Coordinates of C-alpha atoms and ligand atoms in Angstrom, one line a residue:
M948 CA -13.7 31.7 -6.9
A949 CA -16.2 30.9 -9.6
H950 CA -19.0 28.5 -8.7
R951 CA -18.2 24.9 -9.5
R952 CA -20.7 23.2 -11.7
V953 CA -22.2 20.2 -10.0
A954 CA -24.4 17.4 -11.4
V955 CA -26.4 15.3 -8.9
L956 CA -27.3 11.7 -9.6
I957 CA -30.4 10.3 -7.9
S958 CA -32.6 7.2 -7.9
G959 CA -35.4 8.1 -5.5
R960 CA -36.7 10.5 -2.8
G961 CA -34.0 13.1 -3.2
S962 CA -34.0 14.6 0.2
N963 CA -30.2 15.0 0.1
L964 CA -30.6 16.6 -3.4
Q965 CA -33.0 19.0 -1.7
A966 CA -30.4 19.9 1.0
L967 CA -27.9 20.6 -1.8
I968 CA -30.5 22.7 -3.7
D969 CA -31.3 24.7 -0.6
A970 CA -27.6 25.3 0.1
A971 CA -26.9 26.4 -3.4
L972 CA -29.6 29.1 -3.2
D973 CA -27.1 31.1 -1.2
P974 CA -25.2 33.2 -3.8
G975 CA -22.1 32.7 -1.6
Y976 CA -22.2 28.9 -1.9
P977 CA -19.3 27.8 -4.1
A978 CA -21.3 25.3 -6.2
E979 CA -24.3 25.5 -8.5
I980 CA -26.3 22.5 -9.6
V981 CA -26.3 22.3 -13.4
N982 CA -28.1 19.0 -13.9
V983 CA -30.0 16.4 -12.0
I984 CA -29.9 12.9 -13.5
S985 CA -32.0 10.0 -12.4
N986 CA -31.9 6.4 -13.5
E987 CA -35.4 5.9 -12.2
P988 CA -38.1 7.8 -14.3
A989 CA -40.4 8.0 -11.3
A990 CA -37.9 9.3 -8.8
A991 CA -39.5 11.9 -6.5
G992 CA -36.3 13.9 -6.5
L993 CA -36.9 14.8 -10.2
E994 CA -39.9 16.8 -9.1
R995 CA -37.8 18.6 -6.4
A996 CA -35.3 19.6 -9.1
R997 CA -38.0 20.8 -11.5
K998 CA -39.6 22.9 -8.8
A999 CA -36.2 24.5 -8.2
G1000 CA -36.0 25.2 -11.9
L1001 CA -33.1 22.9 -12.5
A1002 CA -32.3 20.9 -15.7
T1003 CA -33.3 17.2 -15.3
E1004 CA -32.6 14.1 -17.3
I1005 CA -33.6 10.5 -17.1
V1006 CA -31.1 7.9 -18.0
N1007 CA -33.0 4.7 -17.5
H1008 CA -30.5 1.8 -16.9
R1009 CA -33.1 -0.7 -18.3
N1010 CA -32.6 0.8 -21.7
F1011 CA -28.9 -0.3 -21.9
A1012 CA -27.3 -3.6 -22.7
D1013 CA -24.9 -3.5 -19.8
R1014 CA -23.3 -1.4 -17.1
A1015 CA -20.6 -0.1 -19.4
A1016 CA -23.2 1.2 -21.9
F1017 CA -25.2 2.9 -19.2
D1018 CA -22.2 4.5 -17.6
A1019 CA -21.0 5.7 -21.0
A1020 CA -24.4 7.5 -21.5
L1021 CA -24.2 8.9 -18.0
D1022 CA -20.7 10.2 -18.7
A1023 CA -21.8 11.8 -21.9
R1024 CA -24.6 13.7 -20.1
L1025 CA -22.2 14.9 -17.4
R1026 CA -19.7 16.1 -19.9
A1027 CA -22.4 17.8 -22.0
A1028 CA -23.6 19.6 -18.9
G1029 CA -20.1 20.9 -18.2
A1030 CA -20.0 19.3 -14.8
D1031 CA -16.9 19.9 -12.7
L1032 CA -18.1 17.7 -9.8
V1033 CA -20.7 14.9 -9.4
C1034 CA -22.7 14.2 -6.3
L1035 CA -24.3 10.8 -5.8
A1036 CA -27.3 11.3 -3.6
G1037 CA -29.2 8.1 -3.1
F1038 CA -28.0 6.9 -6.5
M1039 CA -28.6 3.1 -6.4
R1040 CA -26.4 1.8 -9.2
L1041 CA -23.0 0.4 -9.0
L1042 CA -20.6 2.3 -11.3
T1043 CA -17.9 0.7 -13.5
P1044 CA -14.2 1.3 -12.7
G1045 CA -13.7 3.1 -16.0
F1046 CA -16.5 5.6 -15.2
V1047 CA -15.3 6.1 -11.7
A1048 CA -11.7 6.7 -12.9
G1049 CA -13.0 9.5 -15.2
W1050 CA -14.3 11.4 -12.2
R1051 CA -11.6 10.5 -9.7
D1052 CA -11.6 12.9 -6.8
R1053 CA -14.4 14.9 -8.4
M1054 CA -17.3 12.5 -7.5
L1055 CA -18.8 12.5 -4.0
N1056 CA -21.1 10.0 -2.4
I1057 CA -23.1 10.1 0.9
H1058 CA -23.6 6.9 2.8
P1059 CA -25.7 6.6 6.0
S1060 CA -23.1 5.0 8.3
L1061 CA -19.7 5.9 9.8
L1062 CA -17.7 4.2 7.1
P1063 CA -15.9 1.9 6.9
A1064 CA -18.5 0.3 9.2
F1065 CA -21.6 -0.9 7.5
P1066 CA -21.2 -0.3 3.8
G1067 CA -24.0 -1.4 1.5
L1068 CA -27.7 -1.8 2.2
D1069 CA -29.6 -2.2 5.5
T1070 CA -27.0 -0.2 7.3
H1071 CA -29.2 0.9 10.2
A1072 CA -30.5 -2.6 11.0
R1073 CA -26.9 -3.8 10.9
A1074 CA -25.8 -1.0 13.2
L1075 CA -28.5 -1.8 15.7
A1076 CA -27.7 -5.5 15.5
A1077 CA -24.1 -4.8 16.3
G1078 CA -25.1 -2.7 19.3
V1079 CA -23.0 0.3 18.4
R1080 CA -23.6 3.5 20.5
F1081 CA -23.0 5.9 17.6
A1082 CA -24.3 5.9 14.1
G1083 CA -23.9 8.6 11.5
C1084 CA -23.1 9.4 7.9
T1085 CA -20.1 9.9 5.6
V1086 CA -19.4 11.9 2.5
H1087 CA -16.4 10.5 0.6
F1088 CA -14.8 10.6 -2.8
V1089 CA -15.9 7.7 -4.9
R1090 CA -13.7 4.7 -5.7
P1091 CA -14.8 1.6 -7.6
T1092 CA -15.7 -0.4 -4.5
M1093 CA -19.1 0.4 -3.2
D1094 CA -19.2 2.9 -0.3
D1095 CA -15.4 3.1 -0.3
G1096 CA -13.0 6.1 -0.8
P1097 CA -11.3 9.0 0.9
I1098 CA -13.5 10.4 3.6
I1099 CA -14.2 14.2 3.3
A1100 CA -16.4 14.6 6.4
Q1101 CA -18.6 12.6 8.8
A1102 CA -21.4 13.3 11.2
A1103 CA -22.1 11.2 14.3
V1104 CA -25.5 10.7 16.1
P1105 CA -26.2 8.7 19.2
V1106 CA -28.0 5.4 19.0
L1107 CA -30.8 5.5 21.5
P1108 CA -32.1 2.5 23.6
H1109 CA -35.5 2.1 21.8
D1110 CA -34.3 2.9 18.3
T1111 CA -35.7 1.0 15.4
A1112 CA -34.0 1.0 12.0
D1113 CA -36.5 3.7 11.0
S1114 CA -36.0 6.0 13.9
L1115 CA -32.3 5.7 13.6
A1116 CA -32.5 6.3 9.8
A1117 CA -34.5 9.5 10.5
R1118 CA -31.9 10.8 12.9
V1119 CA -29.1 10.0 10.6
L1120 CA -30.9 11.6 7.6
E1121 CA -31.2 14.9 9.4
A1122 CA -27.4 14.8 9.9
E1123 CA -27.0 13.9 6.2
H1124 CA -28.8 17.0 5.2
R1125 CA -26.3 19.1 7.2
L1126 CA -23.3 17.1 6.2
Y1127 CA -23.6 16.9 2.4
P1128 CA -23.7 20.7 1.7
W1129 CA -20.7 21.2 4.0
A1130 CA -18.7 18.4 2.4
L1131 CA -19.5 19.7 -1.1
R1132 CA -18.5 23.1 0.0
L1133 CA -15.1 21.7 1.1
A1134 CA -14.7 19.9 -2.3
A1135 CA -15.9 22.8 -4.4
T1136 CA -13.6 25.4 -2.8
G1137 CA -10.6 23.1 -3.1
R1138 CA -10.2 22.9 0.6
A1139 CA -10.6 19.1 0.6
T1140 CA -7.8 17.4 -1.4
V1141 CA -6.8 13.8 -1.6
V1142 CA -3.3 13.0 -0.4
G1143 CA -2.3 9.4 -0.4
E1144 CA -5.9 8.2 -0.3
R1145 CA -6.8 10.3 2.6
V1146 CA -8.5 13.7 2.5
V1147 CA -6.7 16.7 3.9
V1148 CA -9.0 19.7 4.7
D1149 CA -7.2 23.0 4.5
G1150 CA -7.9 25.4 7.4
A1151 CA -10.3 23.0 9.2
K1152 CA -11.3 23.9 12.8
V1153 CA -10.2 21.3 15.3
A1154 CA -13.0 19.1 16.7
A1155 CA -12.4 18.6 20.4
G1156 CA -13.7 16.5 23.3
A1157 CA -15.1 13.0 23.5
L1158 CA -18.8 12.2 23.0
I1159 CA -19.8 9.3 25.3
N1160 CA -22.9 7.3 24.9
P1161 CA -24.6 6.5 27.2
P1162 CA -23.4 9.7 28.8
P1163 CA -21.8 9.3 32.2
D1164 CA -24.2 10.0 35.2
Ligands
GRF2302 C1 -29.7 8.4 2.0 O1 -29.8 7.8 3.3 C2 -28.3 8.3 1.5 O2 -27.3 8.4 2.5 C3 -28.3 6.9 0.9 O3 -29.5 6.8 0.3 C4 -30.5 7.7 1.0 C5 -31.0 8.6 -0.1 O4 -32.1 9.4 0.4 N1 -27.2 6.8 0.0 P1 -32.5 10.6 -0.4 O5 -32.9 10.1 -1.8 O6 -31.4 11.6 -0.5 O7 -33.7 11.2 0.3

């Protein structure tokens, strides 16, 4: 199957973008990154993209009258780049329902929690406050509600007794970097399809066994 053309939208550091860049270096990977777009001119992720020789664009939301105008500009760039799929990777803008509808089941997001728990900001602090024993991350198809939509794949990590929001975030981030390339692979090959607002993964191995935290003595 031909490589799917992927655009990545970022706002900052771009470590998930980097994980996608690294995955796509493998000629056997089913997606190629055709454009990296940032709404923040100073996003460090732009430098990662340039180093990898990728096309970059800045669409600064401050230059637009409202969300609809910003989203229209974004949409035009994505269409011009010939994107088949869009990956949100630390993209910190809410998107309008019209824009989201135009990329239905073709736009992915990564969120650092086991959705539907802890959507939005400060996820790690809220997970710690709730006393959960597992945290993790989710890649899902985007719907208009923030951090909502059919789940493609999740990774779970244990919460440890002396975790801070930062130490937990670092553990989850490592998992994100493994999860996003895998989830994008599933979407790009057409193995992940949305059926009745849930994702069916064709030919998926079966995960087995319970993880218990704290582990039994
Ligand atoms: C990640 O934790 C991602 O899940 C969240 O924002 C963070 C972005 O980090 N949506 P990076 O820019 O990919 O390094």
